[in-house]
mmCIF file of C-alpha atoms in Angstrom:
data_model
loop_
_atom_site.group_PDB
_atom_site.id
_atom_site.type_symbol
_atom_site.label_atom_id
_atom_site.label_comp_id
_atom_site.label_asym_id
_atom_site.label_seq_id
_atom_site.Cartn_x
_atom_site.Cartn_y
_atom_site.Cartn_z
ATOM 1 C CA GLY A 1 -197.856 97.611 -1.259
ATOM 2 C CA ASN A 2 -198.427 100.344 -3.599
ATOM 3 C CA SER A 3 -196.668 100.676 -6.408
ATOM 4 C CA VAL A 4 -196.383 102.751 -10.014
ATOM 5 C CA THR A 5 -194.727 101.387 -12.964
ATOM 6 C CA GLN A 6 -194.154 103.799 -15.998
ATOM 7 C CA MET A 7 -192.606 103.301 -19.399
ATOM 8 C CA GLU A 8 -189.052 103.155 -19.566
ATOM 9 C CA GLY A 9 -187.268 106.294 -21.476
ATOM 10 C CA PRO A 10 -185.610 108.040 -22.966
ATOM 11 C CA VAL A 11 -188.701 108.886 -25.370
ATOM 12 C CA THR A 12 -187.751 111.203 -28.418
ATOM 13 C CA LEU A 13 -190.318 112.669 -30.266
ATOM 14 C CA SER A 14 -190.280 115.524 -33.183
ATOM 15 C CA GLU A 15 -192.216 118.533 -32.749
ATOM 16 C CA GLU A 16 -195.923 118.208 -33.276
ATOM 17 C CA ALA A 17 -195.872 114.619 -32.543
ATOM 18 C CA PHE A 18 -198.704 112.491 -30.623
ATOM 19 C CA LEU A 19 -197.345 111.838 -26.812
ATOM 20 C CA THR A 20 -198.115 109.022 -24.498
ATOM 21 C CA ILE A 21 -196.478 107.743 -21.746
ATOM 22 C CA ASN A 22 -197.903 104.976 -20.058
ATOM 23 C CA CYS A 23 -198.524 104.536 -16.221
ATOM 24 C CA THR A 24 -199.669 101.525 -14.304
ATOM 25 C CA TYR A 25 -200.526 101.222 -10.986
ATOM 26 C CA THR A 26 -201.126 98.934 -7.630
ATOM 27 C CA ALA A 27 -203.067 100.328 -4.972
ATOM 28 C CA THR A 28 -205.820 98.903 -2.604
ATOM 29 C CA GLY A 29 -208.487 101.224 -2.020
ATOM 30 C CA TYR A 30 -209.164 104.293 -4.110
ATOM 31 C CA PRO A 31 -206.051 106.253 -4.285
ATOM 32 C CA SER A 32 -205.650 109.805 -6.164
ATOM 33 C CA LEU A 33 -203.189 109.759 -9.170
ATOM 34 C CA PHE A 34 -200.870 112.626 -10.321
ATOM 35 C CA TRP A 35 -198.581 113.233 -13.100
ATOM 36 C CA TYR A 36 -195.456 115.757 -12.199
ATOM 37 C CA VAL A 37 -192.990 117.109 -14.386
ATOM 38 C CA GLN A 38 -189.790 118.116 -13.903
ATOM 39 C CA TYR A 39 -188.123 120.666 -16.244
ATOM 40 C CA PRO A 40 -184.109 120.763 -16.309
ATOM 41 C CA GLY A 41 -182.700 121.885 -13.104
ATOM 42 C CA GLU A 42 -186.010 122.385 -11.273
ATOM 43 C CA GLY A 43 -188.332 120.544 -8.799
ATOM 44 C CA LEU A 44 -191.201 118.794 -9.598
ATOM 45 C CA GLN A 45 -194.383 120.549 -10.630
ATOM 46 C CA LEU A 46 -197.747 119.093 -10.286
ATOM 47 C CA LEU A 47 -199.008 118.708 -13.992
ATOM 48 C CA LEU A 48 -202.088 117.428 -13.544
ATOM 49 C CA LYS A 49 -204.335 114.714 -11.235
ATOM 50 C CA ALA A 50 -207.624 112.557 -10.621
ATOM 51 C CA THR A 51 -209.235 111.591 -7.644
ATOM 52 C CA LYS A 52 -211.507 109.023 -8.523
ATOM 53 C CA ALA A 53 -212.258 106.630 -11.464
ATOM 54 C CA ASP A 54 -213.137 107.965 -14.832
ATOM 55 C CA ASP A 55 -211.835 111.197 -14.040
ATOM 56 C CA LYS A 56 -209.875 112.876 -16.445
ATOM 57 C CA GLY A 57 -206.911 115.391 -15.267
ATOM 58 C CA SER A 58 -206.061 118.128 -17.941
ATOM 59 C CA ASN A 59 -203.667 120.727 -18.258
ATOM 60 C CA LYS A 60 -201.484 122.628 -20.868
ATOM 61 C CA GLY A 61 -202.727 120.460 -23.424
ATOM 62 C CA PHE A 62 -201.841 117.216 -21.455
ATOM 63 C CA GLU A 63 -204.440 114.749 -20.268
ATOM 64 C CA ALA A 64 -205.003 111.463 -18.236
ATOM 65 C CA THR A 65 -207.978 109.375 -17.396
ATOM 66 C CA TYR A 66 -208.085 107.249 -14.110
ATOM 67 C CA ARG A 67 -209.116 103.870 -15.182
ATOM 68 C CA LYS A 68 -209.817 101.491 -12.499
ATOM 69 C CA GLU A 69 -210.490 98.710 -14.861
ATOM 70 C CA THR A 70 -207.146 98.662 -16.263
ATOM 71 C CA THR A 71 -205.396 100.599 -13.207
ATOM 72 C CA SER A 72 -203.826 103.029 -15.366
ATOM 73 C CA PHE A 73 -202.987 106.781 -15.880
ATOM 74 C CA HIS A 74 -201.485 107.554 -19.232
ATOM 75 C CA LEU A 75 -200.722 110.657 -19.802
ATOM 76 C CA GLU A 76 -201.154 111.763 -23.492
ATOM 77 C CA LYS A 77 -200.846 115.010 -25.446
ATOM 78 C CA GLY A 78 -201.836 115.518 -28.930
ATOM 79 C CA SER A 79 -198.927 117.992 -30.413
ATOM 80 C CA VAL A 80 -195.872 118.164 -28.428
ATOM 81 C CA GLN A 81 -193.190 121.165 -28.277
ATOM 82 C CA VAL A 82 -189.529 121.759 -27.762
ATOM 83 C CA SER A 83 -190.635 123.308 -24.480
ATOM 84 C CA ASP A 84 -192.506 119.947 -23.168
ATOM 85 C CA SER A 85 -189.086 118.432 -23.160
ATOM 86 C CA ALA A 86 -188.734 117.148 -19.326
ATOM 87 C CA VAL A 87 -188.957 114.130 -16.982
ATOM 88 C CA TYR A 88 -192.372 113.148 -16.343
ATOM 89 C CA PHE A 89 -193.369 111.173 -12.989
ATOM 90 C CA CYS A 90 -196.519 109.417 -12.363
ATOM 91 C CA ALA A 91 -197.427 109.074 -8.869
ATOM 92 C CA LEU A 92 -200.156 107.574 -6.601
ATOM 93 C CA LEU A 93 -201.613 108.821 -3.339
ATOM 94 C CA PRO A 94 -203.810 106.307 -1.066
ATOM 95 C CA PHE A 95 -206.476 107.752 0.487
ATOM 96 C CA ILE A 96 -206.680 107.551 4.509
ATOM 97 C CA SER A 97 -209.418 109.051 5.737
ATOM 98 C CA ASN A 98 -208.635 111.544 8.221
ATOM 99 C CA PHE A 99 -205.364 110.114 10.537
ATOM 100 C CA GLY A 100 -202.130 108.787 9.398
ATOM 101 C CA ASN A 101 -199.495 109.569 6.570
ATOM 102 C CA GLU A 102 -200.487 109.006 2.911
ATOM 103 C CA LYS A 103 -197.230 108.582 1.294
ATOM 104 C CA LEU A 104 -196.722 109.538 -2.404
ATOM 105 C CA THR A 105 -195.436 106.605 -4.597
ATOM 106 C CA PHE A 106 -193.560 107.740 -7.651
ATOM 107 C CA GLY A 107 -192.614 105.576 -11.069
ATOM 108 C CA THR A 108 -189.247 105.779 -11.684
ATOM 109 C CA GLY A 109 -189.593 108.951 -14.488
ATOM 110 C CA THR A 110 -189.588 109.024 -18.322
ATOM 111 C CA ARG A 111 -187.290 111.722 -19.712
ATOM 112 C CA LEU A 112 -189.202 113.202 -22.979
ATOM 113 C CA THR A 113 -187.218 115.193 -25.530
ATOM 114 C CA ILE A 114 -188.815 116.853 -28.459
ATOM 115 C CA ILE A 115 -186.917 117.874 -31.253
ATOM 116 C CA PRO A 116 -187.449 120.886 -33.528
ATOM 117 C CA GLU B 1 -194.044 129.067 -9.036
ATOM 118 C CA THR B 2 -193.358 130.820 -5.682
ATOM 119 C CA GLY B 3 -195.400 128.458 -3.356
ATOM 120 C CA VAL B 4 -192.470 126.470 -1.975
ATOM 121 C CA THR B 5 -189.100 128.095 -2.000
ATOM 122 C CA GLN B 6 -185.849 126.421 -1.104
ATOM 123 C CA THR B 7 -182.499 128.168 -0.049
ATOM 124 C CA PRO B 8 -179.882 127.868 -1.227
ATOM 125 C CA ARG B 9 -180.454 126.633 -4.707
ATOM 126 C CA HIS B 10 -176.766 125.067 -4.996
ATOM 127 C CA LEU B 11 -174.459 124.008 -2.327
ATOM 128 C CA VAL B 12 -171.125 122.669 -2.076
ATOM 129 C CA MET B 13 -169.900 121.499 1.131
ATOM 130 C CA GLY B 14 -166.697 119.268 2.625
ATOM 131 C CA MET B 15 -167.130 116.120 4.404
ATOM 132 C CA THR B 16 -166.651 118.114 7.681
ATOM 133 C CA ASN B 17 -168.616 121.124 7.200
ATOM 134 C CA LYS B 18 -171.974 121.814 8.853
ATOM 135 C CA LYS B 19 -174.479 123.330 6.693
ATOM 136 C CA SER B 20 -178.560 123.772 6.797
ATOM 137 C CA LEU B 21 -181.055 123.516 4.227
ATOM 138 C CA LYS B 22 -184.023 125.752 4.561
ATOM 139 C CA CYS B 23 -187.584 125.870 2.980
ATOM 140 C CA GLU B 24 -190.322 127.889 3.338
ATOM 141 C CA GLN B 25 -194.112 127.090 1.944
ATOM 142 C CA HIS B 26 -196.655 130.050 1.136
ATOM 143 C CA LEU B 27 -199.651 127.764 1.204
ATOM 144 C CA GLY B 28 -200.878 127.626 4.197
ATOM 145 C CA HIS B 29 -200.258 124.116 4.472
ATOM 146 C CA ASN B 30 -200.224 121.955 7.778
ATOM 147 C CA ALA B 31 -197.374 119.313 6.400
ATOM 148 C CA MET B 32 -194.019 119.303 5.053
ATOM 149 C CA TYR B 33 -191.734 116.840 3.734
ATOM 150 C CA TRP B 34 -188.257 116.279 2.741
ATOM 151 C CA TYR B 35 -187.211 114.348 -0.060
ATOM 152 C CA LYS B 36 -183.896 113.241 -1.568
ATOM 153 C CA GLN B 37 -183.272 112.808 -5.725
ATOM 154 C CA SER B 38 -180.664 111.076 -6.631
ATOM 155 C CA ALA B 39 -179.592 110.198 -10.117
ATOM 156 C CA LYS B 40 -180.762 106.872 -11.863
ATOM 157 C CA LYS B 41 -182.612 106.121 -8.430
ATOM 158 C CA PRO B 42 -186.334 106.503 -7.491
ATOM 159 C CA LEU B 43 -187.553 109.441 -5.215
ATOM 160 C CA GLU B 44 -186.982 108.482 -1.410
ATOM 161 C CA LEU B 45 -188.895 110.290 1.373
ATOM 162 C CA MET B 46 -186.810 111.141 3.886
ATOM 163 C CA PHE B 47 -188.833 113.333 6.950
ATOM 164 C CA VAL B 48 -192.585 114.096 7.255
ATOM 165 C CA TYR B 49 -194.003 116.654 9.472
ATOM 166 C CA ASN B 50 -197.840 117.286 10.332
ATOM 167 C CA PHE B 51 -198.797 120.337 12.118
ATOM 168 C CA LYS B 52 -195.086 120.906 13.121
ATOM 169 C CA GLU B 53 -194.871 117.189 14.335
ATOM 170 C CA GLN B 54 -192.462 114.507 12.942
ATOM 171 C CA THR B 55 -194.476 111.671 12.147
ATOM 172 C CA GLU B 56 -192.077 109.946 9.744
ATOM 173 C CA ASN B 57 -188.224 109.158 9.681
ATOM 174 C CA ASN B 58 -187.613 107.111 6.515
ATOM 175 C CA SER B 59 -184.343 105.242 8.221
ATOM 176 C CA VAL B 60 -182.662 108.298 7.306
ATOM 177 C CA PRO B 61 -178.676 108.530 8.745
ATOM 178 C CA SER B 62 -178.370 110.738 11.883
ATOM 179 C CA ARG B 63 -175.922 113.162 9.895
ATOM 180 C CA PHE B 64 -179.347 114.496 8.609
ATOM 181 C CA SER B 65 -181.198 116.401 11.137
ATOM 182 C CA PRO B 66 -184.695 118.036 10.283
ATOM 183 C CA GLU B 67 -186.324 120.808 11.964
ATOM 184 C CA CYS B 68 -189.701 122.238 11.712
ATOM 185 C CA PRO B 69 -190.217 125.318 13.834
ATOM 186 C CA ASN B 70 -193.390 126.061 12.709
ATOM 187 C CA SER B 71 -195.781 124.807 9.755
ATOM 188 C CA SER B 72 -194.381 127.300 7.062
ATOM 189 C CA HIS B 73 -190.460 126.605 7.811
ATOM 190 C CA LEU B 74 -188.671 123.459 7.546
ATOM 191 C CA PHE B 75 -185.064 122.919 7.532
ATOM 192 C CA LEU B 76 -182.636 119.908 6.967
ATOM 193 C CA HIS B 77 -179.345 120.612 8.907
ATOM 194 C CA LEU B 78 -176.253 118.456 7.620
ATOM 195 C CA HIS B 79 -173.249 117.720 9.294
ATOM 196 C CA THR B 80 -170.387 115.356 8.444
ATOM 197 C CA LEU B 81 -172.194 114.190 5.227
ATOM 198 C CA GLN B 82 -170.527 111.388 2.723
ATOM 199 C CA PRO B 83 -170.091 111.872 -0.885
ATOM 200 C CA GLU B 84 -172.969 109.690 -1.285
ATOM 201 C CA ASP B 85 -175.225 112.236 -0.171
ATOM 202 C CA SER B 86 -174.939 114.399 -3.076
ATOM 203 C CA ALA B 87 -178.034 114.798 -4.446
ATOM 204 C CA LEU B 88 -181.211 117.273 -5.028
ATOM 205 C CA TYR B 89 -182.884 117.758 -1.918
ATOM 206 C CA LEU B 90 -186.672 118.525 -2.387
ATOM 207 C CA CYS B 91 -189.022 120.064 -0.121
ATOM 208 C CA ALA B 92 -192.720 119.696 -0.252
ATOM 209 C CA SER B 93 -196.149 120.732 1.494
ATOM 210 C CA SER B 94 -199.672 119.806 1.203
ATOM 211 C CA GLN B 95 -202.743 120.694 3.600
ATOM 212 C CA LYS B 96 -202.133 117.617 5.483
ATOM 213 C CA THR B 97 -200.837 114.303 5.804
ATOM 214 C CA SER B 98 -203.937 112.530 5.165
ATOM 215 C CA GLY B 99 -207.340 113.107 3.137
ATOM 216 C CA GLY B 100 -205.879 112.670 -0.343
ATOM 217 C CA TYR B 101 -204.180 116.186 -0.713
ATOM 218 C CA GLU B 102 -201.655 116.527 -3.190
ATOM 219 C CA GLN B 103 -198.155 117.817 -2.686
ATOM 220 C CA TYR B 104 -196.271 121.031 -3.907
ATOM 221 C CA PHE B 105 -192.668 120.733 -4.833
ATOM 222 C CA GLY B 106 -189.859 123.604 -4.180
ATOM 223 C CA PRO B 107 -187.278 123.969 -6.623
ATOM 224 C CA GLY B 108 -184.855 121.808 -4.874
ATOM 225 C CA THR B 109 -181.374 121.534 -3.542
ATOM 226 C CA ARG B 110 -178.553 120.763 -5.638
ATOM 227 C CA LEU B 111 -176.050 119.212 -2.948
ATOM 228 C CA THR B 112 -172.602 118.273 -3.672
ATOM 229 C CA VAL B 113 -170.383 117.007 -0.833
ATOM 230 C CA THR B 114 -166.616 117.083 -1.599
#
C-alpha cells in the first residue's frame, strides 16, 4: 500500500536558519506529492505540490523536489521566520485514471517552532 | 482563505445531544470529504462524496451521519457521541476523486464532547 514517512518533530530553529523536513514515500505508479501546513487553530493549507518526477514545487520561499530515484519530497526553506511556526504534513495522492477514489495518504506531521 | 468554509468553528456538546457540522465550498468542485484529526493520531478519512454520491465510508460509526445535498454543501450529523469523538473535523473538496486533483481544506470544527 501507499505510505508517507516524515521526520519526527518537534523541530526548533532560530529565525533565519535553514530548514529541511524530510519526507519519503512508498507508492505504486506515479503519485502526486504535496506539502500541507497547519497553523495553530486552523485547518490544512496546501503549501506546494509536484505531480511528476523532477518537478519542483515552491511557494512562500519553501521548495520541494519530487525525487523518484530516492522516493523523497523533502521540504526546504533558506531562511525561516517566526511566522513559519506550524505543523507541516507531507502527503501523497495516487493517480487513478478517471474512475475510483484517490485517497490522500498523510505523514504524521512535523511541528516546527521558530524562535526569534 | 475562503474557498472552503466550515461552521461552527467550535462546538461543545453533551453525549445525548444532536448537532450538525456544515461545510461549503466555493471552488466549483465535485468531490467533498470529511476527515477527523485527533491529537497524536494521523489524519483519518471518514467519508467521500463524488458528484453528491457517497463513494467511501471508512468504517465510521453510525453516530456520524453525512449528508451531501449538492456538490457545494456537505453536512455531518452527530448524535449520541462519545468523549473519544472529541477532535478537529476537517472538510475538504477537490475537482473530483480521480485524476490527481489536489484537495483543499476548510478551517475545521473543533468538537468537544462532554
